[in-house]
Amino acid sequence: RLRYESQTSAIEDETEPEIYHNMPVVVLVGRPNVGKSTLFNSIIDSGQKKAIVTSISGTTRDRSYGTATWLGRQFTVIDTGGLLGLNVRHQDPDVIVNHIRDQTFVALQEADVVIFMLDVHEGITTHDIEIARFLRTRIQGREEKKVVLVVNKADNVILKSEETLKQFDRLGLGSPLPLSAVHSDGVADILDRVIEDMEVRLPEGNELVLGNKGDSEEGKKVSEVQPDSIRIAIVGQPNVGKSSTMNQIIRQNRSIVSEISGTTHDPVDHFMEHEGRKITLIDTAGIRKRTIREKGIEQLITMKALATIERCHVAILLIDPVNGVSTQDQMIATHIIQHSKSVIVAVNKWDLLREVPSSREEYMKHIRAQLRFLEYVPVVFVSAKTGYHMKDILDLAVKVFDERGFKFSTKKLNDTLRRAAINHNPTVTRGKALKIKFATQVRSFPPTFSLFVNDASLVQGHYRRYLEGAIRERHEYLGTPINLVFRRND
Ligand code: GDP
Ligand code: GDP
């Protein structure tokens, strides 16, 4: 397989980070102005250079690349930008194909999955037909790469209806997925599909497939992939008490092994042991202190905080008891879950409210309502000032981390899902009923399940959540997101 390292000439940016190596590659192609950059910006992990979005057709710009994470898998995304079809007025197919060959071919060579994007308002143009032919023959046919057909700017019900989308079937690349990139509507379905296709090409953690190992493995830690040290990030809004929590934990923990100071812009990591377990405390708070005088600091804090989440296994989300859960907290929580990180919610400064007898219960209700997607997440009430319940934070962090390694037995998983499907039939879509044939936990850290179904496009959001709930009824996976990947199996 070709990888970035053998193709460095394809990348104009010399500061290509280490992490791009050996990652699956997803390439976005399509005519200029269909919305590739908009999608690119919404899927790349935070803290990276964004692509320029412009309504000027054919604007010349460099290819953008970044990393994205979905269902616990990280991959590189390349936006071929304005490279493809700079000669938009030129209708000669040979010229177009040459152009693809020259400019985008290098990117396509690297690709594991190609997202081919069209504009619902424009329908199918000559260009699109040429690109489709090229993708069918060269990319799908010869290289056996997967192509995901996406129709963008499907901003409303009519535009994304089957009726409207039908016309795109004649490209011979399967049924398209509708997208409204500006509203991020449809992104999840596209990324699900990308991961599904990626798994077929590059099954990851195959050695962990439970079927071969028998069911006696239930609950056993999967040591093959268990990280050496538990990486914990303390996140939350400015002033919520991140530095204080950090200091309190360090003060209470006598077994600090070492501190490694980073460069001016890097966080400082603290290594310690807690009840025999190695822990790395990632410093988030220091970032703010060091950069407080810089311009645009609010945005920088957020970006750095989000980047910190991407480095951790367990995030401790601190909430202010006076202001309650804010929209920023919700955004941080979403980011944690999207990146399949485990999470604990800690309501800090509890010393300020402890006297009020009913407040804890009310608080619980408020938090559960505001962070609704976090019902499996433990909530603790702490005070970084007095040290109240501070030890609980580390105990819980270790506990939820271990949940990331919990292995579900294949038999129990299939029993659970079979029963769930009997109790609540999947709704029939387009005259077709979803059938789950077999399921297995393919990975741990984070827990990832493959569900083999007759047609993955029949899985609806509410049914996915229902199945997730059914799994959690058998094993809670405390504080830990679990990933359900639906794969076609005819
Ligand atoms: P690219 O050239 O393919 O990278 O396209 P851009 O991402 O630069 O988008 C081109 C234009 O289309 C911009 O003005 C976007 O705001 C607009 N656009 C992108 N996605 C959507 C969408 O989902 N709906 C609508 N209505 N406009 C969009
Ligand atoms: P950060 O910006 O999130 O790192 O927050 P800091 O740790 O700097 O704390 C902000 C302010 O809240 C400081 O004045 C702290 O003394 C105060 N603070 C932090 N934790 C607590 C707590 O548990 N109780 C009380 N009463 N004040 C706290």
Coordinates of C-alpha atoms and ligand atoms in Angstrom, one line a residue:
R1 CA 0.0 0.0 0.0
L2 CA 1.2 3.5 -0.8
R3 CA 1.4 5.7 2.1
Y4 CA 2.2 9.3 2.7
E5 CA 5.8 8.8 3.5
S6 CA 6.4 7.5 0.0
Q7 CA 4.5 10.3 -1.6
T8 CA 5.8 13.4 0.3
S9 CA 6.0 15.3 -3.0
A10 CA 2.2 15.2 -3.1
I11 CA 2.0 17.4 0.0
E12 CA 3.0 21.0 -0.3
D13 CA 3.0 21.7 3.4
E14 CA 6.4 20.7 4.8
T15 CA 5.2 20.6 8.4
E16 CA 3.4 17.3 7.8
P17 CA 2.8 15.9 11.3
E18 CA 3.9 12.5 12.3
I19 CA 0.3 11.4 12.9
Y20 CA -0.5 11.4 9.2
H21 CA 1.6 8.4 8.7
N22 CA -0.1 5.0 8.4
M23 CA -3.6 6.3 8.7
P24 CA -6.4 5.4 6.3
V25 CA -6.9 8.1 3.8
V26 CA -10.3 9.6 2.7
V27 CA -10.2 11.9 -0.4
L28 CA -12.9 14.4 -1.3
V29 CA -13.4 14.9 -5.0
G30 CA -16.0 16.8 -7.0
R31 CA -16.3 19.9 -9.1
P32 CA -15.4 23.2 -7.6
N33 CA -18.1 24.8 -5.5
V34 CA -20.1 21.7 -4.6
G35 CA -19.1 22.1 -1.0
K36 CA -16.1 19.9 -0.4
S37 CA -14.3 22.4 1.8
T38 CA -17.4 23.0 3.9
L39 CA -17.6 19.2 4.5
F40 CA -13.9 19.0 5.1
N41 CA -14.0 21.7 7.7
S42 CA -16.9 20.1 9.6
I43 CA -15.2 16.7 9.8
I44 CA -11.6 17.4 10.6
D45 CA -10.4 17.3 14.2
S46 CA -10.1 20.7 15.9
G47 CA -7.0 22.7 16.0
Q48 CA -6.1 22.1 12.4
K49 CA -5.8 24.5 9.4
K50 CA -9.2 25.0 7.9
A51 CA -9.9 25.0 4.2
I52 CA -11.0 28.2 2.6
V53 CA -14.7 28.2 1.7
T54 CA -15.6 30.5 -1.2
S55 CA -18.5 30.9 -3.5
I56 CA -16.2 31.8 -6.4
S57 CA -16.2 28.8 -8.7
G58 CA -12.9 27.4 -9.5
T59 CA -10.9 29.4 -7.0
T60 CA -7.4 28.1 -7.1
R61 CA -6.2 26.9 -3.8
D62 CA -4.0 24.2 -2.4
R63 CA -5.2 20.8 -1.5
S64 CA -6.0 20.7 2.2
Y65 CA -5.5 17.8 4.5
G66 CA -6.2 17.0 8.1
T67 CA -7.2 14.3 10.4
A68 CA -10.7 13.3 11.4
T69 CA -12.0 10.8 13.9
W70 CA -15.2 8.9 13.8
L71 CA -16.4 5.8 15.7
G72 CA -13.0 5.7 17.4
R73 CA -11.1 5.5 14.1
Q74 CA -8.8 8.2 13.0
F75 CA -8.0 8.9 9.3
T76 CA -6.6 11.5 7.1
V77 CA -8.9 13.6 4.9
I78 CA -7.7 15.3 1.8
D79 CA -9.8 18.0 0.2
T80 CA -8.7 18.1 -3.4
G81 CA -10.1 21.7 -3.4
G82 CA -10.0 23.6 -6.6
L83 CA -7.5 21.3 -8.3
L84 CA -10.1 19.2 -10.1
G85 CA -11.6 20.9 -13.0
L86 CA -9.9 24.3 -13.0
N87 CA -10.8 24.4 -16.6
V88 CA -14.5 24.3 -15.8
R89 CA -15.5 25.7 -19.2
H90 CA -13.5 23.1 -21.1
Q91 CA -15.9 20.4 -22.0
D92 CA -13.4 18.0 -23.7
P93 CA -13.5 14.8 -21.6
D94 CA -9.9 13.9 -22.4
V95 CA -8.7 17.2 -21.0
I96 CA -10.7 16.6 -17.9
V97 CA -9.4 13.1 -17.5
N98 CA -5.9 14.4 -18.0
H99 CA -6.5 17.0 -15.5
I100 CA -7.7 14.4 -13.0
R101 CA -4.7 12.3 -13.8
D102 CA -2.2 15.1 -13.2
Q103 CA -3.6 16.8 -10.2
T104 CA -5.9 14.6 -8.2
F105 CA -4.6 11.3 -9.2
V106 CA -1.8 11.4 -6.6
A107 CA -4.4 12.0 -3.9
L108 CA -6.6 9.3 -5.3
Q109 CA -3.7 6.8 -5.3
E110 CA -3.4 7.4 -1.6
A111 CA -7.1 7.0 -0.9
D112 CA -8.8 4.1 0.8
V113 CA -12.2 5.7 0.5
V114 CA -13.2 8.4 -2.0
I115 CA -16.1 10.7 -1.3
F116 CA -17.5 12.0 -4.7
M117 CA -19.6 15.0 -4.1
L118 CA -22.2 16.6 -6.3
D119 CA -24.5 19.6 -6.0
V120 CA -28.3 18.8 -5.9
H121 CA -29.1 22.0 -7.7
E122 CA -26.8 21.4 -10.6
G123 CA -27.7 17.7 -11.1
I124 CA -25.3 15.7 -13.2
T125 CA -23.0 17.7 -15.4
T126 CA -20.7 16.4 -18.2
H127 CA -17.9 16.8 -15.7
D128 CA -19.6 14.6 -13.2
I129 CA -20.1 11.9 -15.7
E130 CA -16.4 12.0 -16.6
I131 CA -15.4 11.9 -13.0
A132 CA -17.8 9.1 -12.3
R133 CA -16.5 7.1 -15.2
F134 CA -13.0 7.6 -14.0
L135 CA -13.9 6.6 -10.5
R136 CA -15.7 3.5 -11.7
T137 CA -13.1 2.2 -14.0
R138 CA -9.8 3.3 -12.4
I139 CA -10.6 3.7 -8.7
Q140 CA -13.3 1.1 -8.0
G141 CA -12.5 -1.3 -10.7
R142 CA -8.8 -1.5 -10.9
E143 CA -7.8 -0.4 -7.4
E144 CA -10.9 -1.8 -5.6
K145 CA -11.3 1.3 -3.6
K146 CA -14.7 2.4 -2.3
V147 CA -16.5 5.4 -3.6
V148 CA -19.2 7.1 -1.5
L149 CA -21.5 9.2 -3.6
V150 CA -22.7 12.3 -1.8
V151 CA -25.3 14.9 -3.0
N152 CA -24.7 18.2 -1.2
K153 CA -26.9 21.3 -0.7
A154 CA -29.8 19.0 0.0
D155 CA -31.0 21.6 2.5
N156 CA -34.6 20.6 2.8
V157 CA -37.0 17.6 2.8
I158 CA -37.7 17.9 -0.9
L159 CA -34.1 18.3 -2.0
K160 CA -33.1 15.2 0.0
S161 CA -36.1 13.1 -1.0
E162 CA -35.7 9.8 -2.8
E163 CA -37.5 11.4 -5.7
T164 CA -34.9 14.1 -6.1
L165 CA -31.9 11.8 -5.5
K166 CA -33.0 9.1 -8.0
Q167 CA -31.4 11.0 -10.9
F168 CA -28.0 10.4 -9.5
D169 CA -28.3 6.6 -9.6
R170 CA -27.3 6.7 -13.3
L171 CA -23.8 7.6 -12.4
G172 CA -23.4 3.9 -11.6
L173 CA -21.9 4.5 -8.2
G174 CA -24.9 3.3 -6.1
S175 CA -27.5 5.4 -4.3
P176 CA -26.3 8.7 -3.1
L177 CA -26.3 9.9 0.4
P178 CA -27.9 13.4 0.9
L179 CA -26.0 16.1 2.7
S180 CA -26.4 19.6 3.8
A181 CA -22.8 20.5 4.6
V182 CA -23.6 24.0 5.8
H183 CA -26.0 22.5 8.4
S184 CA -23.9 19.5 9.1
D185 CA -27.0 17.5 8.3
G186 CA -26.2 14.0 6.9
V187 CA -22.5 14.1 8.0
A188 CA -22.9 11.3 10.5
D189 CA -24.4 8.9 7.9
I190 CA -21.6 9.7 5.5
L191 CA -18.9 9.1 8.1
D192 CA -20.6 5.8 9.2
R193 CA -20.4 4.7 5.6
V194 CA -16.8 5.8 5.2
I195 CA -15.9 3.8 8.3
E196 CA -17.9 0.8 7.1
D197 CA -16.0 0.9 3.7
M198 CA -12.7 1.5 5.5
E199 CA -13.2 -1.5 7.7
V200 CA -13.8 -3.8 4.7
R201 CA -10.5 -2.6 3.2
L202 CA -8.5 -2.3 6.3
P203 CA -10.0 -4.3 9.1
E204 CA -8.4 -3.0 12.2
G205 CA -7.9 -5.0 15.4
N206 CA -8.8 -8.1 13.6
E207 CA -6.9 -10.2 16.1
L208 CA -9.5 -9.2 18.6
V209 CA -12.5 -10.7 16.8
L210 CA -14.1 -12.7 19.6
G211 CA -15.5 -15.5 17.5
N212 CA -12.1 -17.2 17.3
K213 CA -11.4 -17.0 21.0
G214 CA -14.5 -18.4 22.6
D215 CA -16.7 -16.9 25.1
S216 CA -14.7 -17.6 28.2
E217 CA -13.0 -14.2 27.4
E218 CA -16.0 -12.3 28.7
G219 CA -15.0 -9.3 30.8
K220 CA -11.3 -10.0 30.4
K221 CA -9.1 -7.0 29.7
V222 CA -7.9 -6.8 26.1
S223 CA -4.2 -6.4 26.9
E224 CA -3.1 -6.3 23.3
V225 CA -4.3 -2.8 22.9
Q226 CA -4.5 -1.6 26.5
P227 CA -2.5 1.6 26.7
D228 CA 0.3 1.8 29.2
S229 CA -0.8 4.8 31.0
I230 CA -4.3 6.3 31.6
R231 CA -4.4 9.7 30.0
I232 CA -6.7 12.1 31.8
A233 CA -7.7 15.6 30.7
I234 CA -9.4 18.1 32.9
V235 CA -11.7 20.2 30.7
G236 CA -14.3 22.9 31.2
Q237 CA -14.9 26.6 30.9
P238 CA -12.4 29.2 32.1
N239 CA -12.6 29.7 35.8
V240 CA -14.5 26.5 36.5
G241 CA -11.5 25.3 38.6
K242 CA -9.3 23.2 36.2
S243 CA -6.0 24.5 37.6
S244 CA -7.2 24.1 41.2
T245 CA -8.4 20.5 40.5
M246 CA -5.1 19.7 38.9
N247 CA -3.2 21.1 41.8
Q248 CA -5.4 19.4 44.4
I249 CA -5.0 16.0 42.7
I250 CA -1.2 16.5 42.5
R251 CA -1.1 17.6 46.1
Q252 CA -3.1 14.6 47.3
N253 CA -1.1 12.2 45.3
R254 CA 2.3 11.6 46.8
S255 CA 3.5 9.3 44.1
I256 CA 4.2 11.9 41.4
V257 CA 6.7 10.3 39.2
S258 CA 7.8 13.2 37.1
E259 CA 6.7 16.3 35.3
I260 CA 7.7 16.9 31.8
S261 CA 7.4 20.5 30.7
G262 CA 6.5 21.1 27.2
T263 CA 7.3 24.0 25.0
T264 CA 5.6 27.3 25.5
H265 CA 2.5 26.2 23.7
D266 CA 2.3 22.7 24.8
P267 CA 0.5 21.5 27.9
V268 CA 2.5 20.1 30.8
D269 CA 1.9 16.4 31.5
H270 CA 2.1 15.0 35.0
F271 CA 2.9 11.4 35.5
M272 CA 1.7 9.7 38.6
E273 CA 0.5 6.5 40.1
H274 CA -2.9 5.9 41.7
E275 CA -3.5 2.6 43.4
G276 CA -0.9 0.9 41.4
R277 CA -2.1 2.3 38.1
K278 CA 0.0 4.6 35.9
I279 CA -1.8 7.9 35.1
T280 CA -0.8 10.9 32.9
L281 CA -2.6 14.0 33.9
I282 CA -2.7 16.3 30.9
D283 CA -2.5 19.9 31.9
T284 CA -5.2 22.0 30.2
A285 CA -5.3 24.8 32.6
G286 CA -1.7 26.0 32.0
I287 CA -2.5 26.8 28.4
R288 CA -4.8 29.6 29.4
K289 CA -2.3 31.1 31.8
R290 CA 0.4 31.2 29.3
T291 CA -1.5 32.7 26.4
I292 CA -4.0 34.9 28.2
R293 CA -2.6 38.1 26.8
E294 CA -2.7 36.9 23.2
K295 CA -5.3 38.0 20.7
G296 CA -8.3 35.9 20.0
I297 CA -7.7 34.0 23.2
E298 CA -11.2 32.6 23.7
Q299 CA -11.0 30.8 20.4
L300 CA -7.5 29.5 21.2
I301 CA -8.6 28.2 24.6
T302 CA -11.5 26.3 23.0
M303 CA -9.3 24.9 20.2
K304 CA -6.6 23.8 22.6
A305 CA -9.1 22.3 25.0
L306 CA -10.6 20.3 22.2
A307 CA -7.2 19.2 21.0
T308 CA -6.5 18.1 24.5
I309 CA -9.6 15.9 24.5
E310 CA -8.3 14.2 21.4
R311 CA -5.1 13.2 23.3
C312 CA -6.8 11.7 26.4
H313 CA -8.6 8.5 27.3
V314 CA -10.7 9.9 30.0
A315 CA -12.0 13.5 30.1
I316 CA -13.1 15.1 33.4
L317 CA -15.7 17.7 32.5
L318 CA -15.9 20.3 35.2
I319 CA -19.2 22.1 35.7
D320 CA -19.8 25.3 37.6
P321 CA -22.5 24.8 40.2
V322 CA -23.7 28.4 40.1
N323 CA -24.0 28.8 36.3
G324 CA -24.9 25.2 35.6
V325 CA -24.4 23.5 32.3
S326 CA -23.7 26.0 29.5
T327 CA -23.8 25.6 25.7
Q328 CA -20.0 25.6 25.8
D329 CA -20.1 22.6 28.2
Q330 CA -22.5 20.9 25.8
M331 CA -20.1 21.5 22.9
I332 CA -17.2 20.1 24.9
A333 CA -19.3 17.1 25.8
T334 CA -20.2 16.5 22.2
H335 CA -16.6 16.6 21.2
I336 CA -15.7 14.1 23.9
I337 CA -18.3 11.6 22.7
Q338 CA -17.6 12.2 19.0
H339 CA -14.0 11.2 19.7
S340 CA -15.1 8.1 21.7
K341 CA -13.4 9.3 24.9
S342 CA -14.7 8.2 28.3
V343 CA -16.0 11.0 30.5
I344 CA -16.8 11.9 34.1
V345 CA -18.8 15.0 35.0
A346 CA -17.6 16.7 38.1
V347 CA -19.6 19.5 39.6
N348 CA -16.9 21.7 41.2
K349 CA -17.0 24.4 43.9
W350 CA -19.6 22.2 45.7
D351 CA -18.4 23.9 48.9
L352 CA -20.4 26.9 47.8
L353 CA -23.7 25.0 47.6
R354 CA -23.3 22.1 50.0
E355 CA -25.5 23.6 52.7
V356 CA -28.6 23.6 50.5
P357 CA -30.1 20.1 51.3
S358 CA -32.0 19.4 48.1
S359 CA -29.6 20.9 45.7
R360 CA -27.7 17.8 44.8
E361 CA -30.8 16.0 43.5
E362 CA -31.9 19.1 41.6
Y363 CA -28.4 19.3 40.2
M364 CA -28.5 15.8 39.0
K365 CA -31.8 16.4 37.2
H366 CA -30.4 19.6 35.6
I367 CA -27.2 17.9 34.4
R368 CA -29.0 14.8 33.0
A369 CA -31.5 17.1 31.2
Q370 CA -28.8 19.4 29.7
L371 CA -26.3 16.6 28.8
R372 CA -29.0 14.2 27.7
F373 CA -26.7 12.1 25.6
L374 CA -24.6 11.4 28.6
E375 CA -27.0 9.2 30.6
Y376 CA -24.3 6.6 31.2
V377 CA -21.8 9.1 32.5
P378 CA -21.1 9.2 36.3
V379 CA -21.5 12.6 38.0
V380 CA -19.6 13.6 41.1
F381 CA -19.8 16.6 43.4
V382 CA -16.4 17.9 44.3
S383 CA -14.5 20.9 45.7
A384 CA -11.0 21.6 44.4
K385 CA -10.7 24.2 47.2
T386 CA -11.5 21.9 50.2
G387 CA -10.4 18.6 48.5
Y388 CA -14.0 17.2 49.0
H389 CA -14.4 14.0 47.0
M390 CA -11.2 14.7 45.0
K391 CA -10.0 11.1 45.4
D392 CA -13.3 9.9 43.8
I393 CA -12.3 11.6 40.6
L394 CA -9.2 9.4 40.1
D395 CA -11.0 6.3 41.3
L396 CA -13.7 6.9 38.8
A397 CA -11.3 7.7 36.0
V398 CA -9.6 4.4 36.5
K399 CA -13.0 2.7 36.5
V400 CA -14.3 4.2 33.3
F401 CA -10.9 3.6 31.7
D402 CA -11.2 -0.1 32.4
E403 CA -14.7 0.0 30.9
R404 CA -13.1 0.9 27.6
G405 CA -11.4 -2.5 27.7
F406 CA -14.5 -4.6 28.7
K407 CA -15.1 -7.3 26.2
F408 CA -18.7 -8.5 25.5
S409 CA -19.0 -12.2 24.8
T410 CA -20.3 -12.8 21.2
K411 CA -23.0 -15.2 22.4
K412 CA -24.3 -12.7 25.0
L413 CA -24.2 -9.9 22.4
N414 CA -26.1 -11.8 19.8
D415 CA -28.7 -13.0 22.4
T416 CA -29.1 -9.4 23.6
L417 CA -29.6 -8.0 20.1
R418 CA -31.9 -10.8 19.0
R419 CA -34.1 -10.2 22.0
A420 CA -34.0 -6.4 21.5
A421 CA -35.1 -6.9 17.8
I422 CA -38.0 -9.1 19.0
N423 CA -39.2 -6.6 21.6
H424 CA -39.0 -3.7 19.2
N425 CA -39.1 -4.3 15.5
P426 CA -37.1 -2.0 13.3
T427 CA -39.4 0.2 11.3
V428 CA -39.8 -0.7 7.6
T429 CA -38.1 1.8 5.3
R430 CA -38.8 1.9 1.6
G431 CA -40.7 -1.4 2.0
K432 CA -37.7 -3.1 3.5
A433 CA -37.1 -4.3 7.0
L434 CA -33.7 -4.1 8.7
K435 CA -32.4 -7.5 9.7
I436 CA -29.5 -8.0 12.0
K437 CA -27.7 -11.2 11.2
F438 CA -24.7 -11.4 13.5
A439 CA -22.8 -9.1 15.7
T440 CA -19.4 -9.1 17.4
Q441 CA -17.3 -6.8 19.4
V442 CA -14.3 -6.1 17.1
R443 CA -12.4 -3.7 19.2
S444 CA -11.8 -2.4 22.7
F445 CA -10.3 1.0 23.7
P446 CA -12.9 2.1 22.6
P447 CA -15.5 -0.6 22.5
T448 CA -16.6 -1.1 18.9
F449 CA -19.2 -3.5 17.7
S450 CA -19.8 -4.7 14.1
L451 CA -23.4 -5.5 13.3
F452 CA -23.9 -7.4 10.1
V453 CA -27.2 -6.4 8.5
N454 CA -29.0 -6.9 5.3
D455 CA -28.8 -3.1 4.4
A456 CA -26.9 -0.6 6.5
S457 CA -28.9 2.3 5.0
L458 CA -32.0 1.0 6.8
V459 CA -30.6 1.8 10.3
Q460 CA -32.2 4.8 11.7
G461 CA -30.8 7.0 14.5
H462 CA -33.4 6.1 17.0
Y463 CA -33.0 2.4 16.4
R464 CA -29.2 2.7 16.7
R465 CA -29.8 4.3 20.1
Y466 CA -32.3 1.6 21.1
L467 CA -29.7 -1.1 20.3
E468 CA -27.0 0.7 22.1
G469 CA -29.4 0.9 25.1
A470 CA -30.0 -2.8 24.9
I471 CA -26.3 -3.5 25.0
R472 CA -25.8 -1.2 27.9
E473 CA -28.6 -2.9 29.8
R474 CA -26.4 -6.0 29.8
H475 CA -23.2 -4.2 30.5
E476 CA -23.2 -0.5 31.4
Y477 CA -19.9 0.6 29.9
L478 CA -19.9 3.3 32.6
G479 CA -18.8 6.7 31.3
T480 CA -17.8 5.2 28.0
P481 CA -19.1 5.7 24.5
I482 CA -19.6 2.6 22.5
N483 CA -19.5 2.4 18.7
L484 CA -21.9 0.4 16.6
V485 CA -20.7 -0.1 13.0
F486 CA -23.3 -1.5 10.7
R487 CA -22.0 -3.6 7.9
R488 CA -23.8 -5.0 4.9
N489 CA -23.8 -8.8 4.7
D490 CA -26.0 -10.2 1.9
Ligands
GDP1 P1 -15.7 23.4 -2.8 O1 -15.2 24.3 -3.9 O2 -16.3 22.2 -3.4 O3 -14.7 23.2 -1.7 O4 -17.0 24.2 -2.2 P2 -17.1 25.1 -0.9 O5 -17.0 24.3 0.4 O6 -16.0 26.2 -1.0 O7 -18.5 25.7 -1.0 C1 -18.9 26.4 -2.1 C2 -20.2 27.2 -1.8 O8 -21.3 26.4 -1.6 C3 -20.0 28.1 -0.6 O9 -20.6 29.4 -0.8 C4 -20.7 27.3 0.5 O10 -21.2 28.2 1.5 C5 -21.9 26.7 -0.3 N1 -22.4 25.4 0.3 C6 -21.6 24.4 0.8 N2 -22.4 23.5 1.3 C7 -23.7 23.9 1.2 C8 -25.0 23.3 1.6 O11 -25.1 22.3 2.2 N3 -26.0 24.0 1.2 C9 -26.0 25.2 0.6 N4 -27.1 25.9 0.3 N5 -24.8 25.8 0.2 C10 -23.6 25.1 0.5
GDP2 P1 -9.6 27.4 35.6 O1 -9.6 28.7 34.9 O2 -10.6 26.5 35.2 O3 -8.2 26.8 35.6 O4 -10.0 27.8 37.1 P2 -9.0 28.0 38.4 O5 -8.6 26.7 38.9 O6 -8.0 29.0 38.1 O7 -10.1 28.6 39.4 C1 -10.8 29.8 39.2 C2 -11.3 30.4 40.5 O8 -12.2 29.5 41.2 C3 -10.1 30.6 41.5 O9 -10.3 31.8 42.2 C4 -10.2 29.4 42.4 O10 -9.7 29.7 43.7 C5 -11.7 29.2 42.5 N1 -12.1 27.8 42.8 C6 -11.6 26.7 42.1 N2 -12.2 25.6 42.7 C7 -13.0 26.0 43.7 C8 -13.8 25.3 44.6 O11 -13.9 24.1 44.7 N3 -14.5 26.1 45.5 C9 -14.4 27.4 45.5 N4 -15.2 28.1 46.4 N5 -13.6 28.1 44.6 C10 -12.9 27.4 43.7

